[in-house]
mmCIF file of C-alpha atoms in Angstrom:
data_model
loop_
_atom_site.group_PDB
_atom_site.id
_atom_site.type_symbol
_atom_site.label_atom_id
_atom_site.label_comp_id
_atom_site.label_asym_id
_atom_site.label_seq_id
_atom_site.Cartn_x
_atom_site.Cartn_y
_atom_site.Cartn_z
ATOM 1 C CA LYS A 1 85.364 67.375 140.155
ATOM 2 C CA GLN A 2 87.899 68.555 137.598
ATOM 3 C CA GLU A 3 89.219 72.084 138.140
ATOM 4 C CA VAL A 4 91.528 73.878 135.725
ATOM 5 C CA THR A 5 93.639 76.796 136.901
ATOM 6 C CA GLN A 6 95.806 79.128 134.871
ATOM 7 C CA ILE A 7 98.565 81.255 136.302
ATOM 8 C CA PRO A 8 99.243 84.108 135.887
ATOM 9 C CA ALA A 9 95.885 85.724 135.139
ATOM 10 C CA ALA A 10 97.672 88.452 133.187
ATOM 11 C CA LEU A 11 101.137 88.903 131.807
ATOM 12 C CA SER A 12 102.829 91.842 130.111
ATOM 13 C CA VAL A 13 106.157 91.360 128.343
ATOM 14 C CA PRO A 14 108.326 93.316 125.904
ATOM 15 C CA GLU A 15 108.457 92.156 122.315
ATOM 16 C CA GLY A 16 111.006 89.443 121.614
ATOM 17 C CA GLU A 17 110.844 87.830 125.031
ATOM 18 C CA ASN A 18 110.286 84.096 125.463
ATOM 19 C CA LEU A 19 107.473 83.297 127.879
ATOM 20 C CA VAL A 20 105.683 80.439 129.600
ATOM 21 C CA LEU A 21 102.008 80.171 130.452
ATOM 22 C CA ASN A 22 100.945 77.652 133.051
ATOM 23 C CA CYS A 23 97.906 75.415 133.356
ATOM 24 C CA SER A 24 97.138 72.961 136.130
ATOM 25 C CA PHE A 25 94.297 70.468 136.561
ATOM 26 C CA THR A 26 93.167 68.509 139.584
ATOM 27 C CA ASP A 27 92.178 65.164 138.040
ATOM 28 C CA SER A 28 94.815 63.406 135.947
ATOM 29 C CA ALA A 29 92.195 61.196 134.232
ATOM 30 C CA ILE A 30 92.112 63.235 131.050
ATOM 31 C CA TYR A 31 92.095 62.221 127.419
ATOM 32 C CA ASN A 32 93.811 65.275 126.095
ATOM 33 C CA LEU A 33 94.514 68.928 126.683
ATOM 34 C CA GLN A 34 93.911 71.732 124.227
ATOM 35 C CA TRP A 35 95.341 75.255 124.192
ATOM 36 C CA PHE A 36 93.283 78.041 122.631
ATOM 37 C CA ARG A 37 93.752 81.665 121.805
ATOM 38 C CA GLN A 38 90.885 84.127 122.288
ATOM 39 C CA ASP A 39 91.010 87.642 120.893
ATOM 40 C CA PRO A 40 88.679 90.248 122.493
ATOM 41 C CA GLY A 41 85.058 89.636 121.542
ATOM 42 C CA LYS A 42 86.032 86.722 119.346
ATOM 43 C CA GLY A 43 85.837 82.952 119.343
ATOM 44 C CA LEU A 44 88.393 80.377 120.358
ATOM 45 C CA THR A 45 91.174 79.454 117.984
ATOM 46 C CA SER A 46 92.700 76.051 118.630
ATOM 47 C CA LEU A 47 96.481 76.260 118.929
ATOM 48 C CA LEU A 48 97.689 72.859 120.062
ATOM 49 C CA LEU A 49 96.197 69.552 121.179
ATOM 50 C CA ILE A 50 98.204 67.145 123.321
ATOM 51 C CA GLN A 51 96.935 63.606 123.808
ATOM 52 C CA SER A 52 97.291 62.142 127.297
ATOM 53 C CA SER A 53 99.985 59.763 126.033
ATOM 54 C CA GLN A 54 102.093 62.597 124.628
ATOM 55 C CA ARG A 55 104.602 64.843 126.368
ATOM 56 C CA GLU A 56 104.611 67.803 124.013
ATOM 57 C CA GLN A 57 103.405 69.324 120.778
ATOM 58 C CA THR A 58 104.950 72.073 118.685
ATOM 59 C CA SER A 59 103.570 74.489 116.140
ATOM 60 C CA GLY A 60 105.828 77.250 114.894
ATOM 61 C CA ARG A 61 106.876 79.409 117.836
ATOM 62 C CA LEU A 62 104.539 77.554 120.191
ATOM 63 C CA ASN A 63 105.413 74.523 122.258
ATOM 64 C CA ALA A 64 103.016 72.885 124.680
ATOM 65 C CA SER A 65 104.057 70.287 127.217
ATOM 66 C CA LEU A 66 101.980 67.947 129.343
ATOM 67 C CA ASP A 67 102.829 66.230 132.613
ATOM 68 C CA LYS A 68 99.669 64.278 133.251
ATOM 69 C CA SER A 69 100.768 62.697 136.510
ATOM 70 C CA SER A 70 101.426 66.060 138.124
ATOM 71 C CA GLY A 71 98.429 67.690 136.466
ATOM 72 C CA ARG A 72 100.351 70.379 134.628
ATOM 73 C CA SER A 73 100.774 71.811 131.176
ATOM 74 C CA THR A 74 102.800 74.734 129.913
ATOM 75 C CA LEU A 75 102.575 76.781 126.750
ATOM 76 C CA TYR A 76 105.903 78.195 125.681
ATOM 77 C CA ILE A 77 105.907 81.114 123.245
ATOM 78 C CA ALA A 78 109.243 81.937 121.668
ATOM 79 C CA ALA A 79 110.249 85.388 120.483
ATOM 80 C CA SER A 80 106.921 86.986 121.368
ATOM 81 C CA GLN A 81 105.348 89.557 119.037
ATOM 82 C CA PRO A 82 102.660 92.224 119.583
ATOM 83 C CA GLY A 83 100.348 90.072 117.459
ATOM 84 C CA ASP A 84 100.535 87.385 120.137
ATOM 85 C CA SER A 85 98.551 89.643 122.478
ATOM 86 C CA ALA A 86 95.386 87.750 123.390
ATOM 87 C CA THR A 87 93.915 85.578 126.121
ATOM 88 C CA TYR A 88 95.247 82.025 126.141
ATOM 89 C CA LEU A 89 92.923 79.319 127.418
ATOM 90 C CA CYS A 90 93.758 75.820 128.498
ATOM 91 C CA ALA A 91 91.077 73.107 128.413
ATOM 92 C CA VAL A 92 91.144 69.454 129.401
ATOM 93 C CA ARG A 93 88.977 66.772 127.944
ATOM 94 C CA ARG A 94 87.856 64.495 130.670
ATOM 95 C CA GLY A 95 87.706 60.743 130.373
ATOM 96 C CA ASN A 96 85.210 59.088 128.107
ATOM 97 C CA TYR A 97 82.723 57.051 130.086
ATOM 98 C CA GLY A 98 79.210 55.801 129.458
ATOM 99 C CA GLY A 99 79.537 56.640 125.783
ATOM 100 C CA SER A 100 79.966 60.353 126.358
ATOM 101 C CA GLN A 101 82.244 62.345 124.130
ATOM 102 C CA GLY A 102 84.017 64.101 126.929
ATOM 103 C CA ASN A 103 83.331 67.809 127.097
ATOM 104 C CA LEU A 104 86.098 70.348 127.585
ATOM 105 C CA ILE A 105 86.718 71.930 130.980
ATOM 106 C CA PHE A 106 88.355 75.316 130.703
ATOM 107 C CA GLY A 107 90.639 77.454 132.777
ATOM 108 C CA LYS A 108 89.964 81.146 133.086
ATOM 109 C CA GLY A 109 92.860 82.045 130.833
ATOM 110 C CA THR A 110 95.983 84.161 130.878
ATOM 111 C CA LYS A 111 95.696 87.581 129.275
ATOM 112 C CA LEU A 112 98.948 88.244 127.449
ATOM 113 C CA SER A 113 100.079 91.676 126.354
ATOM 114 C CA VAL A 114 103.238 91.980 124.254
ATOM 115 C CA LYS A 115 104.556 95.548 124.126
ATOM 116 C CA PRO A 116 106.381 96.779 121.000
ATOM 117 C CA GLU B 1 90.427 76.305 106.063
ATOM 118 C CA PRO B 2 86.931 75.061 107.031
ATOM 119 C CA GLU B 3 85.389 76.850 109.964
ATOM 120 C CA VAL B 4 82.396 76.816 112.256
ATOM 121 C CA THR B 5 80.062 79.717 111.537
ATOM 122 C CA GLN B 6 77.539 81.194 113.965
ATOM 123 C CA THR B 7 74.673 83.605 113.440
ATOM 124 C CA PRO B 8 73.790 86.153 114.549
ATOM 125 C CA SER B 9 76.951 87.659 115.971
ATOM 126 C CA HIS B 10 74.910 89.685 118.459
ATOM 127 C CA GLN B 11 71.339 89.095 119.637
ATOM 128 C CA VAL B 12 69.438 91.459 121.919
ATOM 129 C CA THR B 13 66.217 90.081 123.384
ATOM 130 C CA GLN B 14 63.670 91.024 126.019
ATOM 131 C CA MET B 15 63.551 88.815 129.095
ATOM 132 C CA GLY B 16 61.006 86.027 128.695
ATOM 133 C CA GLN B 17 61.349 85.847 124.938
ATOM 134 C CA GLU B 18 62.553 82.823 123.027
ATOM 135 C CA VAL B 19 65.842 82.927 121.154
ATOM 136 C CA ILE B 20 67.395 80.585 118.625
ATOM 137 C CA LEU B 21 71.120 80.646 118.078
ATOM 138 C CA ARG B 22 72.357 79.101 114.875
ATOM 139 C CA CYS B 23 75.523 77.280 113.962
ATOM 140 C CA VAL B 24 76.885 75.650 110.844
ATOM 141 C CA PRO B 25 79.524 73.105 111.933
ATOM 142 C CA ILE B 26 82.400 72.012 109.732
ATOM 143 C CA SER B 27 80.872 69.836 107.046
ATOM 144 C CA ASN B 28 82.495 66.447 107.734
ATOM 145 C CA HIS B 29 82.224 66.743 111.522
ATOM 146 C CA LEU B 30 79.886 64.484 113.440
ATOM 147 C CA TYR B 31 80.011 65.801 117.008
ATOM 148 C CA PHE B 32 78.572 69.136 117.977
ATOM 149 C CA TYR B 33 78.737 71.178 121.155
ATOM 150 C CA TRP B 34 77.443 74.336 122.760
ATOM 151 C CA TYR B 35 79.418 76.252 125.364
ATOM 152 C CA ARG B 36 78.817 79.615 126.949
ATOM 153 C CA GLN B 37 80.999 82.279 128.528
ATOM 154 C CA ILE B 38 79.509 84.799 130.916
ATOM 155 C CA LEU B 39 81.501 88.022 130.855
ATOM 156 C CA GLY B 40 84.676 87.664 132.910
ATOM 157 C CA GLN B 41 84.101 83.987 133.651
ATOM 158 C CA LYS B 42 85.267 80.638 132.333
ATOM 159 C CA VAL B 43 83.942 78.989 129.209
ATOM 160 C CA GLU B 44 81.357 76.428 130.388
ATOM 161 C CA PHE B 45 80.060 73.324 128.657
ATOM 162 C CA LEU B 46 76.329 73.169 127.948
ATOM 163 C CA VAL B 47 75.599 70.180 125.728
ATOM 164 C CA SER B 48 77.059 67.737 123.229
ATOM 165 C CA PHE B 49 75.150 66.186 120.333
ATOM 166 C CA TYR B 50 75.825 63.164 118.175
ATOM 167 C CA ASN B 51 73.761 61.043 115.841
ATOM 168 C CA ASN B 52 70.734 63.316 116.233
ATOM 169 C CA GLU B 53 70.567 63.108 119.978
ATOM 170 C CA ILE B 54 72.048 64.682 123.063
ATOM 171 C CA SER B 55 74.990 62.654 124.287
ATOM 172 C CA GLU B 56 75.805 64.735 127.336
ATOM 173 C CA LYS B 57 74.573 67.878 129.069
ATOM 174 C CA SER B 58 75.608 69.962 132.037
ATOM 175 C CA GLU B 59 73.476 71.123 134.954
ATOM 176 C CA ILE B 60 73.199 74.508 133.224
ATOM 177 C CA PHE B 61 71.294 72.893 130.347
ATOM 178 C CA ASP B 62 67.866 72.748 132.000
ATOM 179 C CA ASP B 63 64.390 72.442 130.477
ATOM 180 C CA GLN B 64 64.600 75.976 129.091
ATOM 181 C CA PHE B 65 67.279 74.852 126.654
ATOM 182 C CA SER B 66 66.985 72.601 123.643
ATOM 183 C CA VAL B 67 69.148 71.714 120.662
ATOM 184 C CA GLU B 68 68.247 70.565 117.211
ATOM 185 C CA ARG B 69 69.830 69.634 113.926
ATOM 186 C CA PRO B 70 66.937 70.581 111.638
ATOM 187 C CA ASP B 71 68.758 69.727 108.425
ATOM 188 C CA GLY B 72 72.105 68.395 107.242
ATOM 189 C CA SER B 73 74.028 71.545 107.989
ATOM 190 C CA ASN B 74 72.532 73.616 110.812
ATOM 191 C CA PHE B 75 72.779 73.038 114.553
ATOM 192 C CA THR B 76 70.640 75.251 116.761
ATOM 193 C CA LEU B 77 70.375 76.155 120.431
ATOM 194 C CA LYS B 78 66.981 77.371 121.632
ATOM 195 C CA ILE B 79 66.356 79.120 124.906
ATOM 196 C CA ARG B 80 62.621 79.013 125.508
ATOM 197 C CA SER B 81 62.106 81.821 128.009
ATOM 198 C CA THR B 82 65.216 83.896 128.489
ATOM 199 C CA LYS B 83 66.386 85.223 131.830
ATOM 200 C CA LEU B 84 68.777 88.052 132.597
ATOM 201 C CA GLU B 85 71.411 85.508 133.653
ATOM 202 C CA ASP B 86 71.358 83.941 130.186
ATOM 203 C CA SER B 87 73.305 86.954 128.930
ATOM 204 C CA ALA B 88 76.603 85.512 127.724
ATOM 205 C CA MET B 89 78.670 84.642 124.695
ATOM 206 C CA TYR B 90 77.494 81.327 123.263
ATOM 207 C CA PHE B 91 79.978 79.227 121.324
ATOM 208 C CA CYS B 92 79.262 76.359 118.998
ATOM 209 C CA ALA B 93 81.978 73.762 118.388
ATOM 210 C CA SER B 94 82.358 70.645 116.297
ATOM 211 C CA SER B 95 84.785 67.759 115.976
ATOM 212 C CA GLU B 96 85.385 64.793 113.719
ATOM 213 C CA ALA B 97 84.708 61.121 114.303
ATOM 214 C CA ASP B 98 86.769 59.558 117.102
ATOM 215 C CA SER B 99 86.105 62.884 118.704
ATOM 216 C CA TRP B 100 87.992 62.256 121.890
ATOM 217 C CA LYS B 101 91.195 62.226 119.874
ATOM 218 C CA GLN B 102 90.381 65.248 117.775
ATOM 219 C CA PRO B 103 90.383 68.935 118.620
ATOM 220 C CA GLN B 104 87.149 70.808 118.980
ATOM 221 C CA HIS B 105 86.830 73.712 116.557
ATOM 222 C CA PHE B 106 84.936 76.744 117.764
ATOM 223 C CA GLY B 107 82.929 79.435 116.027
ATOM 224 C CA ASP B 108 83.241 83.149 116.754
ATOM 225 C CA GLY B 109 80.249 83.037 119.055
ATOM 226 C CA THR B 110 76.921 84.804 119.449
ATOM 227 C CA ARG B 111 76.775 87.516 122.062
ATOM 228 C CA LEU B 112 73.335 87.244 123.706
ATOM 229 C CA SER B 113 72.129 90.266 125.656
ATOM 230 C CA ILE B 114 68.925 89.919 127.670
ATOM 231 C CA LEU B 115 67.201 93.173 128.652
#
């Protein structure tokens, strides 16, 4: 059974610092991995999607990497800002079998606080 | 940018009552999903829907739950007889064709409170 773990559970950093959020998964048979941002009481905003054949994806100050064989992904945030404060969720899409579309399996998230 | 919209944002219901949560997926998307998040816990998959039928469901999605696409735009989740443990945030998501390659886009959720 696929399990997704995110470490740390919470992180507090001063503004301007570069930081790394970690995600690990137990079954390497994934199609892709998606990073989300969740603001309190809000929905999930998709940040980056990495296909299983890819090593990394970049969007602005965000860079996500994927090492499928070791079951790990990292989200790197450069020059953090107070507006980056949110919970960051990692989710893997498991393999497509029997015609299923492969639901997402989520980690519990890392709650990031960026202090001015 | 197109987005998934969910209504209502907050629903308060007495235990045992039926609730219907509504979603309008992104217009050119073909795959639809419901997830839920109990307070303080992980987001959990409930059901996926394609071509007017359920394509996959989790063990959470028992006989009390049903989904429907009553017209060309809405996608609904019905809970027939709510229990206290159904209290959660319910998220609708949608994705394009070749969905396993495409990201899932989520709505802002409906917070369901069962009294």
